[in-house]
mmCIF file of C-alpha atoms in Angstrom:
data_model
loop_
_atom_site.group_PDB
_atom_site.id
_atom_site.type_symbol
_atom_site.label_atom_id
_atom_site.label_comp_id
_atom_site.label_asym_id
_atom_site.label_seq_id
_atom_site.Cartn_x
_atom_site.Cartn_y
_atom_site.Cartn_z
ATOM 1 C CA UNK A 1 -13.430 -79.753 -8.496
ATOM 2 C CA UNK A 2 -11.863 -76.757 -9.632
ATOM 3 C CA UNK A 3 -11.451 -73.449 -6.987
ATOM 4 C CA UNK A 4 -10.811 -70.031 -7.906
ATOM 5 C CA UNK A 5 -10.281 -66.461 -6.571
ATOM 6 C CA UNK A 6 -10.975 -63.911 -9.551
ATOM 7 C CA UNK A 7 -9.319 -60.703 -9.545
ATOM 8 C CA UNK A 8 -10.450 -57.542 -11.557
ATOM 9 C CA UNK A 9 -9.269 -53.716 -11.515
ATOM 10 C CA UNK A 10 -11.883 -53.012 -8.912
ATOM 11 C CA UNK A 11 -11.319 -56.192 -6.746
ATOM 12 C CA UNK A 12 -7.718 -56.922 -6.016
ATOM 13 C CA UNK A 13 -6.205 -59.463 -3.580
ATOM 14 C CA UNK A 14 -4.612 -57.818 -0.815
ATOM 15 C CA UNK A 15 -2.103 -59.779 1.464
ATOM 16 C CA UNK A 16 -0.324 -58.189 4.471
ATOM 17 C CA UNK A 17 1.310 -59.682 7.690
ATOM 18 C CA UNK A 18 1.770 -56.249 9.257
ATOM 19 C CA UNK A 19 5.322 -55.808 7.639
ATOM 20 C CA UNK A 20 5.102 -56.388 3.973
ATOM 21 C CA UNK A 21 2.233 -55.846 1.753
ATOM 22 C CA UNK A 22 1.250 -57.414 -1.520
ATOM 23 C CA UNK A 23 -1.552 -56.650 -4.178
ATOM 24 C CA UNK A 24 -2.817 -58.873 -7.153
ATOM 25 C CA UNK A 25 -4.669 -56.353 -9.008
ATOM 26 C CA UNK A 26 -5.879 -56.043 -13.112
ATOM 27 C CA UNK A 27 -4.077 -52.950 -14.225
ATOM 28 C CA UNK A 28 -5.339 -50.419 -16.898
ATOM 29 C CA UNK A 29 -3.847 -52.392 -19.604
ATOM 30 C CA UNK A 30 -5.554 -55.423 -18.919
ATOM 31 C CA UNK A 31 -2.293 -57.119 -17.324
ATOM 32 C CA UNK A 32 -2.193 -58.971 -14.105
ATOM 33 C CA UNK A 33 -0.057 -56.951 -11.704
ATOM 34 C CA UNK A 34 1.654 -58.067 -8.810
ATOM 35 C CA UNK A 35 2.656 -55.142 -6.371
ATOM 36 C CA UNK A 36 4.758 -54.698 -3.403
ATOM 37 C CA UNK A 37 4.107 -51.691 -0.857
ATOM 38 C CA UNK A 38 7.018 -49.620 -0.206
ATOM 39 C CA UNK A 39 5.609 -47.226 2.312
ATOM 40 C CA UNK A 40 2.744 -47.109 5.001
ATOM 41 C CA UNK A 41 0.693 -45.315 2.229
ATOM 42 C CA UNK A 42 1.193 -48.433 -0.041
ATOM 43 C CA UNK A 43 -1.110 -48.888 -2.656
ATOM 44 C CA UNK A 44 -3.189 -45.671 -2.233
ATOM 45 C CA UNK A 45 0.134 -43.832 -3.255
ATOM 46 C CA UNK A 46 2.069 -43.602 -6.060
ATOM 47 C CA UNK A 47 4.286 -46.159 -8.212
ATOM 48 C CA UNK A 48 7.844 -46.377 -7.428
ATOM 49 C CA UNK A 49 7.224 -44.010 -4.320
ATOM 50 C CA UNK A 50 4.608 -45.850 -2.249
ATOM 51 C CA UNK A 51 4.584 -49.272 -4.168
ATOM 52 C CA UNK A 52 6.424 -51.030 -6.941
ATOM 53 C CA UNK A 53 5.284 -53.488 -9.586
ATOM 54 C CA UNK A 54 7.485 -56.801 -8.984
ATOM 55 C CA UNK A 55 5.653 -59.109 -11.663
ATOM 56 C CA UNK A 56 3.657 -58.201 -14.494
ATOM 57 C CA UNK A 57 1.617 -60.852 -16.661
ATOM 58 C CA UNK A 58 -0.190 -60.029 -19.573
ATOM 59 C CA UNK A 59 -1.988 -61.573 -22.548
ATOM 60 C CA UNK A 60 -3.429 -60.281 -25.649
ATOM 61 C CA UNK A 61 -7.307 -59.432 -25.251
ATOM 62 C CA UNK A 62 -6.945 -60.533 -21.658
ATOM 63 C CA UNK A 63 -10.210 -59.326 -19.455
ATOM 64 C CA UNK A 64 -10.348 -60.706 -16.169
ATOM 65 C CA UNK A 65 -7.866 -62.953 -14.287
ATOM 66 C CA UNK A 66 -8.094 -65.603 -11.819
ATOM 67 C CA UNK A 67 -5.620 -67.563 -9.590
ATOM 68 C CA UNK A 68 -7.020 -71.283 -8.396
ATOM 69 C CA UNK A 69 -6.555 -74.655 -7.876
ATOM 70 C CA UNK A 70 -7.288 -76.915 -10.852
ATOM 71 C CA UNK A 71 -6.294 -80.760 -11.770
ATOM 72 C CA UNK A 72 -3.472 -80.471 -8.859
ATOM 73 C CA UNK A 73 -2.150 -77.407 -10.174
ATOM 74 C CA UNK A 74 -1.961 -73.827 -9.029
ATOM 75 C CA UNK A 75 -3.063 -72.076 -12.003
ATOM 76 C CA UNK A 76 -3.598 -68.317 -13.414
ATOM 77 C CA UNK A 77 -5.966 -67.880 -15.833
ATOM 78 C CA UNK A 78 -7.616 -65.030 -17.728
ATOM 79 C CA UNK A 79 -10.685 -64.710 -19.801
ATOM 80 C CA UNK A 80 -10.515 -63.638 -23.547
ATOM 81 C CA UNK A 81 -14.120 -63.104 -24.338
ATOM 82 C CA UNK A 82 -17.106 -61.365 -22.615
ATOM 83 C CA UNK A 83 -18.117 -65.112 -21.784
ATOM 84 C CA UNK A 84 -15.043 -65.374 -19.749
ATOM 85 C CA UNK A 85 -14.758 -68.341 -17.405
ATOM 86 C CA UNK A 86 -18.093 -69.353 -17.840
ATOM 87 C CA UNK A 87 -16.989 -70.367 -21.400
ATOM 88 C CA UNK A 88 -14.752 -72.632 -22.894
ATOM 89 C CA UNK A 89 -10.996 -73.213 -22.202
ATOM 90 C CA UNK A 90 -8.948 -71.557 -25.342
ATOM 91 C CA UNK A 91 -11.900 -70.246 -26.564
ATOM 92 C CA UNK A 92 -13.321 -67.873 -23.746
ATOM 93 C CA UNK A 93 -10.392 -68.000 -21.550
ATOM 94 C CA UNK A 94 -7.045 -69.531 -21.255
ATOM 95 C CA UNK A 95 -4.418 -70.787 -18.740
ATOM 96 C CA UNK A 96 -1.331 -68.808 -18.475
ATOM 97 C CA UNK A 97 0.608 -70.430 -15.810
ATOM 98 C CA UNK A 98 0.783 -73.805 -13.875
ATOM 99 C CA UNK A 99 2.617 -74.500 -10.504
ATOM 100 C CA UNK A 100 3.075 -77.192 -8.125
ATOM 101 C CA UNK A 101 5.691 -79.075 -5.997
ATOM 102 C CA UNK A 102 8.117 -81.297 -7.966
ATOM 103 C CA UNK B 1 -16.416 -67.817 30.427
ATOM 104 C CA UNK B 2 -14.456 -69.159 27.701
ATOM 105 C CA UNK B 3 -10.761 -69.927 27.432
ATOM 106 C CA UNK B 4 -8.211 -71.209 25.371
ATOM 107 C CA UNK B 5 -6.201 -74.413 26.366
ATOM 108 C CA UNK B 6 -4.462 -77.381 24.925
ATOM 109 C CA UNK B 7 -6.480 -80.514 25.331
ATOM 110 C CA UNK B 8 -4.112 -83.238 26.371
ATOM 111 C CA UNK B 9 -6.352 -86.132 26.547
ATOM 112 C CA UNK B 10 -9.737 -87.087 25.957
ATOM 113 C CA UNK B 11 -12.205 -89.671 26.647
ATOM 114 C CA UNK B 12 -15.582 -90.152 24.944
ATOM 115 C CA UNK B 13 -16.953 -88.374 21.928
ATOM 116 C CA UNK B 14 -16.712 -84.698 23.272
ATOM 117 C CA UNK B 15 -13.391 -83.816 21.722
ATOM 118 C CA UNK B 16 -12.691 -85.138 18.267
ATOM 119 C CA UNK B 17 -9.077 -83.826 18.254
ATOM 120 C CA UNK B 18 -6.387 -83.047 20.325
ATOM 121 C CA UNK B 19 -4.533 -79.704 20.454
ATOM 122 C CA UNK B 20 -5.629 -76.347 21.127
ATOM 123 C CA UNK B 21 -9.518 -75.573 22.048
ATOM 124 C CA UNK B 22 -11.604 -73.079 23.292
ATOM 125 C CA UNK B 23 -13.885 -74.390 25.842
ATOM 126 C CA UNK B 24 -16.804 -72.888 27.844
ATOM 127 C CA UNK B 25 -16.435 -72.673 31.524
ATOM 128 C CA UNK B 26 -19.931 -73.627 32.181
ATOM 129 C CA UNK B 27 -19.632 -76.926 30.917
ATOM 130 C CA UNK B 28 -16.807 -77.769 33.113
ATOM 131 C CA UNK B 29 -17.217 -79.510 36.500
ATOM 132 C CA UNK B 30 -15.236 -81.252 39.035
ATOM 133 C CA UNK B 31 -11.945 -79.828 37.856
ATOM 134 C CA UNK B 32 -8.741 -80.806 39.656
ATOM 135 C CA UNK B 33 -5.150 -80.522 39.375
ATOM 136 C CA UNK B 34 -3.336 -83.115 37.199
ATOM 137 C CA UNK B 35 0.767 -83.387 37.280
ATOM 138 C CA UNK B 36 0.706 -79.845 38.748
ATOM 139 C CA UNK B 37 0.409 -78.000 35.652
ATOM 140 C CA UNK B 38 -2.604 -79.658 33.956
ATOM 141 C CA UNK B 39 -6.130 -80.440 34.985
ATOM 142 C CA UNK B 40 -8.703 -83.119 34.589
ATOM 143 C CA UNK B 41 -12.651 -82.219 34.568
ATOM 144 C CA UNK B 42 -15.990 -83.507 33.222
ATOM 145 C CA UNK B 43 -17.000 -81.634 30.098
ATOM 146 C CA UNK B 44 -20.622 -81.672 28.950
ATOM 147 C CA UNK B 45 -21.940 -81.039 25.617
ATOM 148 C CA UNK B 46 -25.643 -80.841 26.301
ATOM 149 C CA UNK B 47 -25.618 -78.451 29.388
ATOM 150 C CA UNK B 48 -28.608 -79.795 31.860
ATOM 151 C CA UNK B 49 -29.645 -82.516 29.482
ATOM 152 C CA UNK B 50 -29.253 -85.442 32.151
ATOM 153 C CA UNK B 51 -29.333 -88.078 29.477
ATOM 154 C CA UNK B 52 -25.870 -86.953 28.373
ATOM 155 C CA UNK B 53 -23.060 -87.981 30.669
ATOM 156 C CA UNK B 54 -20.364 -85.514 31.010
ATOM 157 C CA UNK B 55 -17.012 -86.724 29.464
ATOM 158 C CA UNK B 56 -13.721 -86.910 31.427
ATOM 159 C CA UNK B 57 -11.259 -84.793 29.703
ATOM 160 C CA UNK B 58 -7.706 -83.179 30.347
ATOM 161 C CA UNK B 59 -6.203 -79.879 29.593
ATOM 162 C CA UNK B 60 -2.862 -77.819 29.538
ATOM 163 C CA UNK B 61 -4.249 -75.270 32.278
ATOM 164 C CA UNK B 62 -4.003 -75.116 36.156
ATOM 165 C CA UNK B 63 -7.095 -75.316 38.082
ATOM 166 C CA UNK B 64 -6.403 -71.608 39.172
ATOM 167 C CA UNK B 65 -6.470 -70.807 35.476
ATOM 168 C CA UNK B 66 -9.718 -72.326 34.831
ATOM 169 C CA UNK B 67 -11.277 -70.718 37.928
ATOM 170 C CA UNK B 68 -9.897 -67.260 36.605
ATOM 171 C CA UNK B 69 -11.631 -68.120 33.509
ATOM 172 C CA UNK B 70 -14.959 -69.202 35.398
ATOM 173 C CA UNK B 71 -14.783 -65.907 37.102
ATOM 174 C CA UNK B 72 -14.197 -63.688 33.984
ATOM 175 C CA UNK B 73 -17.177 -61.468 32.999
ATOM 176 C CA UNK B 74 -18.183 -61.719 29.260
ATOM 177 C CA UNK B 75 -18.268 -58.571 27.132
ATOM 178 C CA UNK B 76 -21.766 -59.470 25.634
ATOM 179 C CA UNK B 77 -23.892 -62.674 26.064
ATOM 180 C CA UNK B 78 -24.014 -62.754 22.406
ATOM 181 C CA UNK B 79 -21.234 -64.211 20.269
ATOM 182 C CA UNK B 80 -20.985 -62.952 16.785
ATOM 183 C CA UNK B 81 -19.665 -65.539 14.262
ATOM 184 C CA UNK B 82 -18.842 -64.998 10.741
ATOM 185 C CA UNK B 83 -20.088 -68.349 9.266
ATOM 186 C CA UNK B 84 -18.899 -69.840 5.901
ATOM 187 C CA UNK B 85 -22.163 -71.232 4.383
ATOM 188 C CA UNK B 86 -21.606 -74.906 3.683
ATOM 189 C CA UNK B 87 -18.354 -74.729 5.209
ATOM 190 C CA UNK B 88 -16.972 -73.458 1.848
ATOM 191 C CA UNK B 89 -13.949 -71.017 2.484
ATOM 192 C CA UNK B 90 -14.742 -69.663 -1.005
ATOM 193 C CA UNK B 91 -18.078 -68.014 0.014
ATOM 194 C CA UNK B 92 -18.742 -64.694 1.722
ATOM 195 C CA UNK B 93 -19.432 -65.167 5.377
ATOM 196 C CA UNK B 94 -22.670 -65.003 6.869
ATOM 197 C CA UNK B 95 -23.142 -63.087 10.368
ATOM 198 C CA UNK B 96 -24.633 -64.901 12.955
ATOM 199 C CA UNK B 97 -24.964 -64.553 16.565
ATOM 200 C CA UNK B 98 -25.347 -67.381 19.387
ATOM 201 C CA UNK B 99 -25.848 -67.409 23.023
ATOM 202 C CA UNK B 100 -22.638 -68.110 24.681
ATOM 203 C CA UNK B 101 -24.541 -70.796 26.755
ATOM 204 C CA UNK B 102 -24.903 -72.696 23.419
ATOM 205 C CA UNK B 103 -21.110 -72.700 22.809
ATOM 206 C CA UNK B 104 -19.683 -76.098 23.161
ATOM 207 C CA UNK B 105 -16.107 -75.587 21.978
ATOM 208 C CA UNK B 106 -13.886 -74.868 19.185
ATOM 209 C CA UNK B 107 -10.800 -76.030 17.224
ATOM 210 C CA UNK B 108 -8.617 -74.559 14.726
ATOM 211 C CA UNK B 109 -9.037 -75.203 11.028
ATOM 212 C CA UNK B 110 -6.339 -77.621 10.060
ATOM 213 C CA UNK B 111 -5.105 -75.606 6.950
ATOM 214 C CA UNK B 112 -5.694 -72.136 8.278
ATOM 215 C CA UNK B 113 -5.097 -70.775 11.413
ATOM 216 C CA UNK B 114 -7.464 -67.741 10.812
ATOM 217 C CA UNK B 115 -10.555 -70.136 10.556
ATOM 218 C CA UNK B 116 -12.013 -72.242 13.475
ATOM 219 C CA UNK B 117 -14.555 -74.747 13.716
ATOM 220 C CA UNK B 118 -17.247 -73.885 16.570
ATOM 221 C CA UNK B 119 -19.408 -76.498 17.751
ATOM 222 C CA UNK B 120 -22.632 -75.115 19.311
ATOM 223 C CA UNK B 121 -25.878 -76.961 20.387
ATOM 224 C CA UNK B 122 -29.363 -75.985 18.613
ATOM 225 C CA UNK B 123 -31.942 -77.336 20.523
ATOM 226 C CA UNK B 124 -31.283 -80.894 20.325
ATOM 227 C CA UNK B 125 -28.928 -80.904 17.680
ATOM 228 C CA UNK B 126 -24.848 -80.198 17.989
ATOM 229 C CA UNK B 127 -23.951 -78.295 14.966
ATOM 230 C CA UNK B 128 -20.357 -77.704 13.472
ATOM 231 C CA UNK B 129 -19.588 -74.270 11.889
ATOM 232 C CA UNK B 130 -16.541 -72.909 10.173
ATOM 233 C CA UNK B 131 -15.987 -69.153 10.957
ATOM 234 C CA UNK B 132 -13.998 -66.738 10.113
ATOM 235 C CA UNK B 133 -12.095 -66.256 13.337
ATOM 236 C CA UNK B 134 -8.961 -67.832 15.070
ATOM 237 C CA UNK B 135 -9.162 -69.333 18.562
ATOM 238 C CA UNK B 136 -7.540 -66.256 19.860
ATOM 239 C CA UNK B 137 -10.012 -64.012 18.278
ATOM 240 C CA UNK B 138 -13.129 -65.855 19.664
ATOM 241 C CA UNK B 139 -11.652 -65.362 22.972
ATOM 242 C CA UNK B 140 -10.734 -61.920 22.738
ATOM 243 C CA UNK B 141 -14.333 -60.852 21.261
ATOM 244 C CA UNK B 142 -15.927 -62.908 24.086
ATOM 245 C CA UNK B 143 -13.966 -60.887 26.830
ATOM 246 C CA UNK B 144 -13.413 -57.433 25.157
ATOM 247 C CA UNK B 145 -15.629 -57.019 22.331
ATOM 248 C CA UNK B 146 -12.753 -56.653 19.871
ATOM 249 C CA UNK B 147 -10.050 -58.742 18.602
ATOM 250 C CA UNK B 148 -6.441 -57.862 19.099
ATOM 251 C CA UNK B 149 -4.850 -55.624 16.882
ATOM 252 C CA UNK B 150 -1.426 -56.214 15.783
ATOM 253 C CA UNK B 151 -0.376 -53.079 14.088
ATOM 254 C CA UNK B 152 3.038 -51.679 15.459
ATOM 255 C CA UNK B 153 3.606 -48.207 15.554
ATOM 256 C CA UNK B 154 7.251 -46.724 16.702
ATOM 257 C CA UNK B 155 7.690 -42.780 17.273
ATOM 258 C CA UNK B 156 10.732 -41.245 18.048
ATOM 259 C CA UNK B 157 11.040 -37.766 19.053
ATOM 260 C CA UNK B 158 14.315 -36.302 20.335
ATOM 261 C CA UNK B 159 14.764 -32.293 20.841
ATOM 262 C CA UNK B 160 18.004 -30.611 21.652
ATOM 263 C CA UNK B 161 17.583 -26.671 23.068
ATOM 264 C CA UNK B 162 20.567 -24.909 24.364
ATOM 265 C CA UNK B 163 19.828 -21.347 25.804
ATOM 266 C CA UNK B 164 22.013 -19.055 27.354
ATOM 267 C CA UNK B 165 20.542 -16.412 29.440
ATOM 268 C CA UNK B 166 21.544 -12.825 29.148
ATOM 269 C CA UNK B 167 23.981 -10.911 31.012
ATOM 270 C CA UNK B 168 23.811 -7.391 31.995
ATOM 271 C CA UNK B 169 26.098 -5.278 33.457
ATOM 272 C CA UNK B 170 24.691 -1.472 33.984
ATOM 273 C CA UNK B 171 27.307 1.180 33.782
ATOM 274 C CA UNK B 172 27.426 3.119 30.554
ATOM 275 C CA UNK B 173 27.058 -0.011 28.508
ATOM 276 C CA UNK B 174 25.106 -3.014 28.265
ATOM 277 C CA UNK B 175 26.250 -6.181 26.983
ATOM 278 C CA UNK B 176 23.601 -8.938 26.350
ATOM 279 C CA UNK B 177 24.231 -12.122 24.852
ATOM 280 C CA UNK B 178 21.573 -14.887 23.993
ATOM 281 C CA UNK B 179 22.250 -17.797 21.920
ATOM 282 C CA UNK B 180 19.536 -20.119 21.254
ATOM 283 C CA UNK B 181 19.848 -23.445 19.352
ATOM 284 C CA UNK B 182 16.871 -25.572 18.961
ATOM 285 C CA UNK B 183 16.510 -28.243 16.838
ATOM 286 C CA UNK B 184 13.514 -30.999 16.505
ATOM 287 C CA UNK B 185 13.824 -34.445 15.008
ATOM 288 C CA UNK B 186 11.118 -36.454 14.812
ATOM 289 C CA UNK B 187 11.050 -39.897 12.982
ATOM 290 C CA UNK B 188 7.739 -41.790 12.778
ATOM 291 C CA UNK B 189 7.765 -45.466 11.566
ATOM 292 C CA UNK B 190 4.452 -46.919 11.062
ATOM 293 C CA UNK B 191 4.199 -50.347 9.895
ATOM 294 C CA UNK B 192 1.414 -51.113 7.037
ATOM 295 C CA UNK B 193 -1.705 -52.081 8.475
ATOM 296 C CA UNK B 194 -2.221 -55.924 8.498
ATOM 297 C CA UNK B 195 -4.989 -57.319 6.083
ATOM 298 C CA UNK B 196 -5.140 -61.081 5.599
ATOM 299 C CA UNK B 197 -1.448 -62.827 5.504
ATOM 300 C CA UNK B 198 -2.953 -66.022 3.848
ATOM 301 C CA UNK B 199 -4.940 -66.624 0.908
ATOM 302 C CA UNK B 200 -5.805 -70.188 0.778
ATOM 303 C CA UNK B 201 -6.615 -71.880 -2.273
ATOM 304 C CA UNK B 202 -7.890 -75.636 -1.978
ATOM 305 C CA UNK B 203 -10.236 -77.917 -3.954
ATOM 306 C CA UNK B 204 -10.327 -80.406 -1.029
ATOM 307 C CA UNK B 205 -7.576 -82.554 -2.953
ATOM 308 C CA UNK B 206 -4.444 -79.898 -3.137
ATOM 309 C CA UNK B 207 -3.931 -77.245 -0.899
ATOM 310 C CA UNK B 208 -2.015 -74.195 -1.880
ATOM 311 C CA UNK B 209 -1.777 -70.831 -0.090
ATOM 312 C CA UNK B 210 -0.359 -67.306 -0.737
ATOM 313 C CA UNK B 211 0.910 -65.897 2.433
ATOM 314 C CA UNK B 212 2.968 -63.017 3.355
ATOM 315 C CA UNK B 213 5.739 -64.188 5.740
ATOM 316 C CA UNK B 214 8.801 -62.003 6.873
ATOM 317 C CA UNK B 215 7.733 -59.200 4.422
ATOM 318 C CA UNK B 216 7.965 -61.721 1.493
ATOM 319 C CA UNK B 217 5.115 -63.336 -0.663
ATOM 320 C CA UNK B 218 5.207 -66.952 -0.839
ATOM 321 C CA UNK B 219 3.167 -69.767 -2.841
ATOM 322 C CA UNK B 220 3.327 -72.828 -0.640
ATOM 323 C CA UNK B 221 1.739 -76.287 -1.231
ATOM 324 C CA UNK B 222 0.897 -78.908 1.057
ATOM 325 C CA UNK B 223 2.943 -82.535 0.755
ATOM 326 C CA UNK B 224 1.293 -84.461 4.014
ATOM 327 C CA UNK B 225 -2.306 -84.659 5.392
ATOM 328 C CA UNK B 226 -1.097 -82.400 8.417
ATOM 329 C CA UNK B 227 -0.344 -79.987 5.437
ATOM 330 C CA UNK B 228 -0.489 -76.341 6.842
ATOM 331 C CA UNK B 229 -2.034 -77.441 10.222
ATOM 332 C CA UNK B 230 -0.616 -76.889 13.767
ATOM 333 C CA UNK B 231 2.727 -78.325 14.095
ATOM 334 C CA UNK B 232 3.355 -78.678 10.466
ATOM 335 C CA UNK B 233 6.848 -78.450 9.422
ATOM 336 C CA UNK B 234 8.211 -76.520 6.311
ATOM 337 C CA UNK B 235 9.877 -78.954 3.998
ATOM 338 C CA UNK B 236 7.912 -81.928 5.104
ATOM 339 C CA UNK B 237 4.289 -81.319 5.687
ATOM 340 C CA UNK B 238 4.377 -78.465 3.010
ATOM 341 C CA UNK B 239 6.893 -76.445 1.145
ATOM 342 C CA UNK B 240 7.176 -73.189 -0.972
ATOM 343 C CA UNK B 241 7.146 -73.216 -4.887
ATOM 344 C CA UNK B 242 7.964 -69.606 -5.258
ATOM 345 C CA UNK B 243 8.813 -66.434 -3.521
ATOM 346 C CA UNK B 244 7.948 -62.945 -4.387
ATOM 347 C CA UNK B 245 9.698 -60.068 -2.952
#
């Protein structure tokens, strides 16, 4: 069984402990952007003033992104066709990154 | 009415786990002091059903603390619960209301302190629900109708004002000197409103989490069955794969 959390331009993942705040969001270029808040205005404000991008992951033709667990790995995938994650790997979506403890 | 305590011992089948519980004082009978700082009592999971015998249990609260909880007044007789359908944390929660008289006890979710297992009685059936609230939130909401806000705000204002009043001598001339210096410095620091510090991603076999700790975003993975649970030790039960900051 695999479990995922999808990310789009309108449905980011926001995480904050009250001191630091981070956001995973798909930006206008279709890249997965990890942003860090710099001021209390945070992601409602301006780039490099209220927030900064600390990581950007891109893939040609990427439409939507997801984070999840599959086959014992923490994975980052992106869809590349309108069928998206409901379709086949490498045809409709591709794995971009896998992580696990050594 | 309800209060949080450490259950230090148990007998019978009321408590499945040791550790932190939220208990219902209406289900406690014959509480008495044990070892000065804890209590023993009988706890019932079926209220007035005489076919079920109350279970003896110990907890880390004194009889006075239990009595205080018994005397406290609920904000409402209805308990709102944001329940995960099918106990699946990847599903959106469904709001459900129960009566506090049907609340038996609650324990924390082993892997996510923001979730709790709430055990309630429904007619003749005992049901266990996974809810999107911590034990602290359950108690806070029961007593105040709201959960604790952890937003921190610091405001500092300093004002320096120096004034010299005029000196006037009446003759052929008047001398008046007035000097006023005023400056106001205002510094306001408001921290970012907390949203949710943790995103748990698990498939029942492998457990990962994205968590903001000390202003850093961490990707963690569990190592032992205790995982991210209470009392788990970093480097033994779980470890960090990557840190983003």
